[in-house]
GROMACS .gro file of C-alpha atoms in nm:
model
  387
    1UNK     CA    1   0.763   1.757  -0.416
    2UNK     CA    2   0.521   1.442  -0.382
    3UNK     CA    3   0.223   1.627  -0.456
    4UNK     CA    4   0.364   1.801  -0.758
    5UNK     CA    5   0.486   1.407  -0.837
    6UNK     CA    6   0.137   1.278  -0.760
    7UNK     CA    7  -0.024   1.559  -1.002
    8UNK     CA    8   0.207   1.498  -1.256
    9UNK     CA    9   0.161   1.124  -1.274
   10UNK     CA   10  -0.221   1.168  -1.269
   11UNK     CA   11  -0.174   1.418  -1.596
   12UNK     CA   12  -0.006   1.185  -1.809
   13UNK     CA   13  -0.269   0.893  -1.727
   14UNK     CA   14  -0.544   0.789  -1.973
   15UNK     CA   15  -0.870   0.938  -1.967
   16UNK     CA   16  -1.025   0.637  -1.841
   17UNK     CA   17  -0.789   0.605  -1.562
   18UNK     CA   18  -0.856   0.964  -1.468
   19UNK     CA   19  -1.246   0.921  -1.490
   20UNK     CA   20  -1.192   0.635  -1.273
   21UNK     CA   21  -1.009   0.839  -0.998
   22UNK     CA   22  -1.274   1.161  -1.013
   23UNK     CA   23  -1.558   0.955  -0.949
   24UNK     CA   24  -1.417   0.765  -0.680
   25UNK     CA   25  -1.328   1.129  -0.504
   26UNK     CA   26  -1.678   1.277  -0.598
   27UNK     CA   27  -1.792   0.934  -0.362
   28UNK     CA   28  -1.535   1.044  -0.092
   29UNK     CA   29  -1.646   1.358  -0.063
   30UNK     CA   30  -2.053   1.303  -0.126
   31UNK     CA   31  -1.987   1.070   0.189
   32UNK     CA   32  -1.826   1.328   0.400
   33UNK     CA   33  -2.065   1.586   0.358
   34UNK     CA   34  -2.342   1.331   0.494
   35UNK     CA   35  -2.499   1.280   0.810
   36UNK     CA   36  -2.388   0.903   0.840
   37UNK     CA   37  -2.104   0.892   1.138
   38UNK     CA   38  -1.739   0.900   1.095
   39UNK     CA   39  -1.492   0.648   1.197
   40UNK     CA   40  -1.381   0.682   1.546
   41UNK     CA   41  -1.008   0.781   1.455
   42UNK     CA   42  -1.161   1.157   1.352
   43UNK     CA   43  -1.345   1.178   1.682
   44UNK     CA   44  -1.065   1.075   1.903
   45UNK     CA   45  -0.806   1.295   1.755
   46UNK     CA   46  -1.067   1.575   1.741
   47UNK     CA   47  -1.056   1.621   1.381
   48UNK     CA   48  -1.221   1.621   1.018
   49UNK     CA   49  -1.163   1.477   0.683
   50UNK     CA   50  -1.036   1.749   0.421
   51UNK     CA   51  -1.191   1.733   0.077
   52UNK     CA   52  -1.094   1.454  -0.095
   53UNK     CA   53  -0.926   1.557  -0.439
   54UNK     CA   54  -0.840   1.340  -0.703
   55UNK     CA   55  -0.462   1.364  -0.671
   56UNK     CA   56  -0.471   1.244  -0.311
   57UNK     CA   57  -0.508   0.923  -0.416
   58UNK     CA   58  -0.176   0.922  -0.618
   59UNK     CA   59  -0.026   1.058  -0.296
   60UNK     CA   60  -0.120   0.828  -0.115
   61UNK     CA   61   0.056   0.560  -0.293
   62UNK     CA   62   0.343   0.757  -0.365
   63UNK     CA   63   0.395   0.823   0.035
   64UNK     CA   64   0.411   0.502   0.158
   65UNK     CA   65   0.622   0.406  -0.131
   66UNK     CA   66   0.884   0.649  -0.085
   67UNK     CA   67   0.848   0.523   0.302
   68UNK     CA   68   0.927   0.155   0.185
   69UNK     CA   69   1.225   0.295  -0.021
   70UNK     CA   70   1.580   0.218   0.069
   71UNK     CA   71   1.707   0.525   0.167
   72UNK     CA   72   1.691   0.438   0.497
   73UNK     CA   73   1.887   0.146   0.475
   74UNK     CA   74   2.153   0.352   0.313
   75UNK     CA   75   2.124   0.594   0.582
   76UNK     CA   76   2.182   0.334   0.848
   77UNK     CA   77   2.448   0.192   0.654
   78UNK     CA   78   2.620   0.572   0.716
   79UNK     CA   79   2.562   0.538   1.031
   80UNK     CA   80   2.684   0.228   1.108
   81UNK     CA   81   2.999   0.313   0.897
   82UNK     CA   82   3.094   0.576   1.141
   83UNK     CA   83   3.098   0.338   1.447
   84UNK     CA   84   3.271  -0.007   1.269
   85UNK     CA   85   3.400   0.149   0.988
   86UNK     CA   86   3.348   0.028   0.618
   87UNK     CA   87   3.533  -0.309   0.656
   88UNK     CA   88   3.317  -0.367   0.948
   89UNK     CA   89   3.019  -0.310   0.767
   90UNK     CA   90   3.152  -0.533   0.500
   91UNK     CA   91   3.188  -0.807   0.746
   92UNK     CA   92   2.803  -0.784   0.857
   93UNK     CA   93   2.699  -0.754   0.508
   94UNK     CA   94   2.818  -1.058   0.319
   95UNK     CA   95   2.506  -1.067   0.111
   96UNK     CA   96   2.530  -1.471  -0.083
   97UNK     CA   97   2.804  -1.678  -0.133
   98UNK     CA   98   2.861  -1.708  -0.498
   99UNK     CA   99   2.647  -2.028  -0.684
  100UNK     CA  100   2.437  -2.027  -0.328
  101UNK     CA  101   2.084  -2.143  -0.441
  102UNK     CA  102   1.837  -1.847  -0.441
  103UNK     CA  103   1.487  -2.071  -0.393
  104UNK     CA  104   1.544  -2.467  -0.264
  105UNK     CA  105   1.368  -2.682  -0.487
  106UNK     CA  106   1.259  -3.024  -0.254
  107UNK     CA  107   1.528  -3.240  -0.209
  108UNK     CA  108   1.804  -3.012  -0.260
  109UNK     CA  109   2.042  -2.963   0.038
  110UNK     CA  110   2.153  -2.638   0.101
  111UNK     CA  111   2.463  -2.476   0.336
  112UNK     CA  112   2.545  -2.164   0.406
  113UNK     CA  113   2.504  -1.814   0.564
  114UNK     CA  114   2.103  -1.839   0.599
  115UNK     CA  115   2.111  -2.193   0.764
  116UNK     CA  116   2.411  -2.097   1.004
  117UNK     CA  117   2.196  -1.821   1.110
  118UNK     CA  118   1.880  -2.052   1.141
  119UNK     CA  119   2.141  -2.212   1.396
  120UNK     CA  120   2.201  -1.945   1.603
  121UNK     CA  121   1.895  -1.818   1.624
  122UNK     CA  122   1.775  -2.158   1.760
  123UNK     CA  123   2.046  -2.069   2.073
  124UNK     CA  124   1.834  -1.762   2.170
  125UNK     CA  125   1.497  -1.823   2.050
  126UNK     CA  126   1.313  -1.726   2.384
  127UNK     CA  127   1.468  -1.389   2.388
  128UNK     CA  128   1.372  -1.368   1.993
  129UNK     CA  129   1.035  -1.462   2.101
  130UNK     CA  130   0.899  -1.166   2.284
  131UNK     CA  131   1.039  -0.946   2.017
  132UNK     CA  132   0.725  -0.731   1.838
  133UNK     CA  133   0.645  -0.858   1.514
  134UNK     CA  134   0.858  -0.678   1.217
  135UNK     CA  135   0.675  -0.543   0.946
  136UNK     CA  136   0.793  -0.573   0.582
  137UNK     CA  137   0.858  -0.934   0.375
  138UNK     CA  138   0.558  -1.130   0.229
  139UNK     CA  139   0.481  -1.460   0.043
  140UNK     CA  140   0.385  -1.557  -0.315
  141UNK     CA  141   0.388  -1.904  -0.514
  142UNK     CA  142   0.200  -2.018  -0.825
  143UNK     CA  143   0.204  -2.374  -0.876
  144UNK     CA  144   0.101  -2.563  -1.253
  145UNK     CA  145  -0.224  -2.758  -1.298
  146UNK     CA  146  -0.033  -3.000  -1.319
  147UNK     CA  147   0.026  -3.050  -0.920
  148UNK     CA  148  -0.364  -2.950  -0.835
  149UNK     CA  149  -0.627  -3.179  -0.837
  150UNK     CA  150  -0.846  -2.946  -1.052
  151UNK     CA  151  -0.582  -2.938  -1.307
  152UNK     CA  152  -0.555  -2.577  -1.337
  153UNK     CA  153  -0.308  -2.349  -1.201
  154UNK     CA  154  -0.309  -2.198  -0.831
  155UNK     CA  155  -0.152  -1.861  -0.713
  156UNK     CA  156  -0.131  -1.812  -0.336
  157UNK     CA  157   0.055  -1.538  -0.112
  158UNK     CA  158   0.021  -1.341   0.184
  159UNK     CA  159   0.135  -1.019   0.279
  160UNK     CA  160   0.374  -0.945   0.604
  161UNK     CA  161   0.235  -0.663   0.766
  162UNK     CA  162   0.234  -0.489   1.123
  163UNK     CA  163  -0.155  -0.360   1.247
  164UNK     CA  164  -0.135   0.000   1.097
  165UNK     CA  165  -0.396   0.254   1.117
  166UNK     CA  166  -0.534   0.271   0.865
  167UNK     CA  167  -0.473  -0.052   0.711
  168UNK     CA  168  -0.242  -0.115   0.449
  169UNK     CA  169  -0.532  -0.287   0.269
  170UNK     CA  170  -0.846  -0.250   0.225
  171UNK     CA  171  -1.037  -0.586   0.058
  172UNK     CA  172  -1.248  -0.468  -0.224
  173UNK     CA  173  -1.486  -0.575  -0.541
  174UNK     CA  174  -1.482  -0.337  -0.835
  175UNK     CA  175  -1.772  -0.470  -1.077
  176UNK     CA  176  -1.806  -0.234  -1.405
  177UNK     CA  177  -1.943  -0.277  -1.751
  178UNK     CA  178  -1.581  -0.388  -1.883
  179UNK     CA  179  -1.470  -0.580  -1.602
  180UNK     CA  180  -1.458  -0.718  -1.250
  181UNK     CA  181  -1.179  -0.801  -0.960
  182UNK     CA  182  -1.174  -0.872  -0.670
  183UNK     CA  183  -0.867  -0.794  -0.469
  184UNK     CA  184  -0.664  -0.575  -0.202
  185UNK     CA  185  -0.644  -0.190  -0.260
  186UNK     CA  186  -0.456   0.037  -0.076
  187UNK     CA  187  -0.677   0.263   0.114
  188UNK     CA  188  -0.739   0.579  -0.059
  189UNK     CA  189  -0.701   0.418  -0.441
  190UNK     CA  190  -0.957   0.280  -0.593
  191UNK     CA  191  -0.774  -0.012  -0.817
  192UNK     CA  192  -0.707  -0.384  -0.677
  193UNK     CA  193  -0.303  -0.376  -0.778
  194UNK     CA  194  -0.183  -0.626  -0.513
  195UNK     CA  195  -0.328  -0.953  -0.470
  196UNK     CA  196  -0.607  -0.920  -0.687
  197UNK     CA  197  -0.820  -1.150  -0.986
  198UNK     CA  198  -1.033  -1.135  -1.261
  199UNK     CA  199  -1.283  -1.378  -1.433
  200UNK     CA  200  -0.955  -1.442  -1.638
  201UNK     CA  201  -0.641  -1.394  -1.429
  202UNK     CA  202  -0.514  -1.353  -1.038
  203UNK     CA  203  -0.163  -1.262  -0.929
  204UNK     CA  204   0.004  -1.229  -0.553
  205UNK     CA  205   0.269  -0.983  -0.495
  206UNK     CA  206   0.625  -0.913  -0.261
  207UNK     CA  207   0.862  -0.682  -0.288
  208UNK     CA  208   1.115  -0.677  -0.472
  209UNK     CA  209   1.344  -0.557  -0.299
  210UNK     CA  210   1.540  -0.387  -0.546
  211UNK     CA  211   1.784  -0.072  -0.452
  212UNK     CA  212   1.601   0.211  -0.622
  213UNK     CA  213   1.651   0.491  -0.459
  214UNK     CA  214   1.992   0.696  -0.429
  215UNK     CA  215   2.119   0.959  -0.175
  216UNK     CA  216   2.358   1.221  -0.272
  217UNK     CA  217   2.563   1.438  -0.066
  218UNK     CA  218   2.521   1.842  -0.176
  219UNK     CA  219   2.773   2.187  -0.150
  220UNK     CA  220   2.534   2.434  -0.131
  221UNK     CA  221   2.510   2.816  -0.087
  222UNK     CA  222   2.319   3.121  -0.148
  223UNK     CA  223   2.478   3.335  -0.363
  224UNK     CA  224   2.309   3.650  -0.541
  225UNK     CA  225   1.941   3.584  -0.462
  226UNK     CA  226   1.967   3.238  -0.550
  227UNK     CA  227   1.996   2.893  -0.372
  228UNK     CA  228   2.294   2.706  -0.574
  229UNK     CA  229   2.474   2.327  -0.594
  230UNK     CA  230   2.742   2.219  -0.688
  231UNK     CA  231   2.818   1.985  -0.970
  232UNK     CA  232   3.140   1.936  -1.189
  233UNK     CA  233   3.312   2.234  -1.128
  234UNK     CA  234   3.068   2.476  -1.157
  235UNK     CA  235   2.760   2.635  -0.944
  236UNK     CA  236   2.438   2.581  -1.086
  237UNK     CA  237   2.088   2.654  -0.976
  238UNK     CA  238   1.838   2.498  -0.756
  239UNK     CA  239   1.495   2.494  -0.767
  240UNK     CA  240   1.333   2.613  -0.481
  241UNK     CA  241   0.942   2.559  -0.421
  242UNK     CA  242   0.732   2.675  -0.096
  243UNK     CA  243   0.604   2.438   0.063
  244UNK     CA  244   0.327   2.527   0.390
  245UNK     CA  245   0.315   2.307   0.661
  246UNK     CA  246  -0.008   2.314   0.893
  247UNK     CA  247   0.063   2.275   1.258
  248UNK     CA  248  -0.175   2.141   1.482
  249UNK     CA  249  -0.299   2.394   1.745
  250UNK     CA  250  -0.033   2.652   1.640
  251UNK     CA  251   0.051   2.877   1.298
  252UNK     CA  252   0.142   2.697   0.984
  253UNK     CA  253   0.512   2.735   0.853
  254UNK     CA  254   0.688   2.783   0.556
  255UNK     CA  255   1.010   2.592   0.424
  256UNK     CA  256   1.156   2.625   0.118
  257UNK     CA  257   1.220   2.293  -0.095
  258UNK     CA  258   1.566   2.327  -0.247
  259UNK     CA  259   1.570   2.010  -0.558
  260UNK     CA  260   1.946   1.949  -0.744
  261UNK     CA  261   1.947   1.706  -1.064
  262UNK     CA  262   1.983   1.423  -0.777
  263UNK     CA  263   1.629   1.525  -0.680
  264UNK     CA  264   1.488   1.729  -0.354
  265UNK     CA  265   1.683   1.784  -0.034
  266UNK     CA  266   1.616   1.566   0.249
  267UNK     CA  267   1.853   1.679   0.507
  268UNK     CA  268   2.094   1.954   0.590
  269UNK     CA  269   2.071   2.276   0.509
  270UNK     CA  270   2.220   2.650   0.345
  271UNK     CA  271   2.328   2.794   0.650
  272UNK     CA  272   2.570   2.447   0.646
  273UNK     CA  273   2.671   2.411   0.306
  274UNK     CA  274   2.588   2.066   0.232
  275UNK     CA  275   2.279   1.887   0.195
  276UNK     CA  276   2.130   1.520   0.080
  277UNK     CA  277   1.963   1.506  -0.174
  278UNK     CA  278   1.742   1.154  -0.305
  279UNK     CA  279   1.674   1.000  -0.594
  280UNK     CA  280   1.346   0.832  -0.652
  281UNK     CA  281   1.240   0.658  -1.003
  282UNK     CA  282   0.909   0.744  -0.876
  283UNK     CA  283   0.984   1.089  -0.854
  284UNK     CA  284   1.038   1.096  -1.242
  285UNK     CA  285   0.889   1.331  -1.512
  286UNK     CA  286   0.538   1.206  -1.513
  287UNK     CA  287   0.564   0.783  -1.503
  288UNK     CA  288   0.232   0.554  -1.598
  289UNK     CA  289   0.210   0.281  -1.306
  290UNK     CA  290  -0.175   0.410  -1.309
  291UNK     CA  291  -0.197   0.257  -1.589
  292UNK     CA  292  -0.010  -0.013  -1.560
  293UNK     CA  293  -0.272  -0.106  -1.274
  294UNK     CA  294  -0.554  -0.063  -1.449
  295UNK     CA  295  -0.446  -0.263  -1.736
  296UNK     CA  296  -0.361  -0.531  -1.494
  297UNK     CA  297  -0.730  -0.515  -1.385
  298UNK     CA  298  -0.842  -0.570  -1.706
  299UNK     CA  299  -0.595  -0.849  -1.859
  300UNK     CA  300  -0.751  -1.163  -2.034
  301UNK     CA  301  -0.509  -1.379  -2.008
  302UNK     CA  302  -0.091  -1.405  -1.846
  303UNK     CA  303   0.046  -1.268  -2.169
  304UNK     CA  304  -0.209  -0.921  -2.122
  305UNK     CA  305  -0.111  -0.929  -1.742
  306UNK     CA  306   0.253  -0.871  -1.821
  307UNK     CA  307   0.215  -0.624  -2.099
  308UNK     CA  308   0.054  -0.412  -1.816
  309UNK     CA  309   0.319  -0.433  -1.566
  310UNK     CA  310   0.572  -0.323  -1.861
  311UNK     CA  311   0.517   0.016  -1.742
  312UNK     CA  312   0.484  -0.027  -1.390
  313UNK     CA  313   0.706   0.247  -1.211
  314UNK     CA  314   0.723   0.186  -0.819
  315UNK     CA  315   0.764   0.003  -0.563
  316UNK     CA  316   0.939  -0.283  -0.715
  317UNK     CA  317   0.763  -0.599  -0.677
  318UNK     CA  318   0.769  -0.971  -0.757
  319UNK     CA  319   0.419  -1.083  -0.883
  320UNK     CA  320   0.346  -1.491  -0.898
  321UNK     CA  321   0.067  -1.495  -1.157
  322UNK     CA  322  -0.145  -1.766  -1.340
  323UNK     CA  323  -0.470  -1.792  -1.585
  324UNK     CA  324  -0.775  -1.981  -1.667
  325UNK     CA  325  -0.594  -2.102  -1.959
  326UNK     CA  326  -0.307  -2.304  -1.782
  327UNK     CA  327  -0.044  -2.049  -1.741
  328UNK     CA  328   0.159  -1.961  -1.470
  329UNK     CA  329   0.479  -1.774  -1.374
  330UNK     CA  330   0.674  -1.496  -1.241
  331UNK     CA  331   0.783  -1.123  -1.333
  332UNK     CA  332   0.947  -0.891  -1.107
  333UNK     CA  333   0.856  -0.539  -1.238
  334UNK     CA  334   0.966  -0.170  -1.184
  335UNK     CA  335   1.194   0.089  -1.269
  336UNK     CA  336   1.559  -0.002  -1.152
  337UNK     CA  337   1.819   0.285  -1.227
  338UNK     CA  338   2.141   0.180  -1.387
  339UNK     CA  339   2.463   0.293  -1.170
  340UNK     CA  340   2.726   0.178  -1.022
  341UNK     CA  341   2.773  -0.054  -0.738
  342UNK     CA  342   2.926   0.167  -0.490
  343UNK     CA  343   2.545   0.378  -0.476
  344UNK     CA  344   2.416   0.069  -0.265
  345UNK     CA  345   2.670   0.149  -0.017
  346UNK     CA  346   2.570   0.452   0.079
  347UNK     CA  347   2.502   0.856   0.031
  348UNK     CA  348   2.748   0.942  -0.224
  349UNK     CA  349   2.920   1.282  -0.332
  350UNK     CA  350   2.676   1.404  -0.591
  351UNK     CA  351   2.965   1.723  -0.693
  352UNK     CA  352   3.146   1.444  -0.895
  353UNK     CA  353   2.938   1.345  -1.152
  354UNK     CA  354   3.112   1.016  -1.127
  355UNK     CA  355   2.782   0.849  -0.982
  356UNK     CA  356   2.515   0.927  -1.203
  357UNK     CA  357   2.231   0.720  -1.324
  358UNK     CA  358   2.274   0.576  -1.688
  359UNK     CA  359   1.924   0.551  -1.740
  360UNK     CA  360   1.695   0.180  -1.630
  361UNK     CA  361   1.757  -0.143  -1.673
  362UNK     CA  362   1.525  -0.253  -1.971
  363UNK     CA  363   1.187  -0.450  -1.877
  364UNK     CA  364   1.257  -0.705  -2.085
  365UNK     CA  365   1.629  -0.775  -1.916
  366UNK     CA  366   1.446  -0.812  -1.554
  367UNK     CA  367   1.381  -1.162  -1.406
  368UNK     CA  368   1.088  -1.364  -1.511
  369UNK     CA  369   0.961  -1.736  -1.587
  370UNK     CA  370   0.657  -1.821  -1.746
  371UNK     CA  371   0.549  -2.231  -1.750
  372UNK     CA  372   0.874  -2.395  -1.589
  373UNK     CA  373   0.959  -2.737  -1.635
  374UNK     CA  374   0.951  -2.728  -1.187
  375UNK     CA  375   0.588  -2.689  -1.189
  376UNK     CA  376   0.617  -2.390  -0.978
  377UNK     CA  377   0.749  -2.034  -0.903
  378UNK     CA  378   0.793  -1.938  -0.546
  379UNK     CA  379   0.935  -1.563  -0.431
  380UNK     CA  380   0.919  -1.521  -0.061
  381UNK     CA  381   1.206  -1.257   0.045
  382UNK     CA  382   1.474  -1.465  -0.117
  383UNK     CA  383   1.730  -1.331  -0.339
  384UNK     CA  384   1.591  -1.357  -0.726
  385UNK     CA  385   1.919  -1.331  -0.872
  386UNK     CA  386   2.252  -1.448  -0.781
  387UNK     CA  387   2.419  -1.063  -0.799
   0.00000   0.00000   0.00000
């Protein structure tokens, strides 16, 4: 399903977003049919590079994406259900107390659930210690010129990662004859769409954190030559796609992709009856967060910067941003379903039809702030609204 997602969203780009992507693969690939040497990775786990094709690079993104999702969370959440029951889960999941501050501007005092855990964590904090480092949370602020010496704006941030191989990020300077950045690609896709600036603009980025993705529980069955769900009373038809696997050492195998309206199956199976299926913005009919990027990479000024990210699909993210012309500010951008509440819980029954999606919350409805009277925007894995 991802690479029919990844060749769908490279279809509906623009021309010049597509020319950009072809000549960075006809690079990949000029490179691996050289004589210079490989990284080491290929010769320790006795392998090659594949050629590169231009959609790989949307897969790439969408992968770790769906990866950062929060399925999982949900799934857990199941889980966890099962052993405490839901009142326990409530219990552990209090989320903020109602008017709790989200950021604390200097001097403020603050109380509550987040400094009573500060506490208790200060009881144990040589067992905490040797813990590895967690991987996921990052920083962003972008203060007015008129706190900094030079009297312009700064943006700052940094990005909470674990050591992966290969590196979430790979620093790069794109220099072309309608513009430059410098700034922090993913590895794989050639745009600068996190951390990243221009002769006329930079921005930081977090994530958002949003709930995007849904899990829905399936009835399934195979019933005269075809794979069904079902969904408000009646059986209706899957798709089904075939899908090879390539096994190392040993023969490839086939599995058949069943998708519902909730999106593909994830888990379970026919021979079971029930299934769970996911539900991805980014899995959409053909979105435009290439472009979005690219636009980004080419803005003039903070009001061009957030025009790009009006179309900006996945993975929800918080971007701090200011310009040469004394702007700063804030936008949280992305595709966030409208549903109800009881879909953050938890894999719901997807036969109902009572837990549907009711299309996206509008772009222009998500949080933002442009020039504050604080002097400064700050989103570092706090809450950015109070519900």
């Amino acid at each position: 399903s991802l690479e029919v997602v990844s060749k769908r969203d490279l279809e509906v780009s623009s021309n010049e977003v597509r020319s950009m992507i072809s000549a960075y693969a006809r690079g990949v690939n000029a490179f691996i049919e050289s004589d210079a040497p490989l990284p080491v990775e290929y010769k320790l786990t006795e392998t090659k590079p594949e050629k590169w094709e231009d959609w790989h690079s949307v897969l790439i993104y969408k992968v770790r994406n769906t990866a950062e999702g929060s399925f999982q969370a949900k799934l857990w959440l199941a889980k966890l259900a099962q052993e405490i029951g839901p009142e326990g889960v409530a219990r552990i999941s209090t989320g903020s107390q109602p008017g709790a501050l989200m950021t604390v501007p200097p001097g403020a005092e603050y109380a509550g659930p987040a400094l009573n855990a500060i506490q208790e964590l200060t009881k144990v904090v040589n067992v905490t210690a040797s813990l590895l480092e967690t991987d996921g949370g990052s920083n962003g602020w972008a203060i007015s010129g008129d706190r900094t010496v030079s009297g312009v704006p700064l943006v700052a941030g940094d990005s909470h990662r674990g050591l992966e191989v290969p590196n979430v990020y790979y620093q790069i300077h794109l220099k072309g004859p309608s513009f430059q950045i410098l700034g922090y690609s993913i590895p794989g896709v050639p745009m600068a769409m996190h951390f990243a600036h221009n002769d006329y603009v930079g921005w930081g980025m977090t994530h958002g954190g949003a709930d995007t993705q849904d899990l829905f529980v399936e009835q399934l069955r195979y019933s005269s030559g075809r794979v069904e769900y079902f969904y408000k009373g009646e059986w209706l038809e899957a798709a089904t796609n075939i899908e090879k696997i390539c096994v190392r050492n040993g023969e490839s195998e086939e599995v058949t992709v069943i998708e519902t309206r909730h999106g593909p199956i994830i888990a379970g199976s026919l021979d079971s009856g029930w299934g769970l299926a996911i539900s991805d913005p980014g899995s959409g009919a053909g979105t435009e967060w290439l472009d979005a990027a690219y636009s980004a990479m080419k803005a003039r000024s903070a009001d061009e910067l957030e025009k790009a990210f009006e179309t900006w699909t996945d993975r929800v993210n918080n971007y701090p941003y200011a310009d040469v012309y004394g702007n700063f500010g804030y936008l949280f951008k992305g595709r966030v379903p409208s549903r109800s509440e009881v879909n953050g819980w938890g894999p719901v029954p997807g036969w109902t039809g009572e837990h549907e999606w009711d299309g996206f919350i509008p772009s222009s409805e998500l949080p933002r702030s442009k020039n504050p009277d604080s002097g400064w925007v700050v989103t570092c894995n706090q809450r950015v609204v109070g519900h």
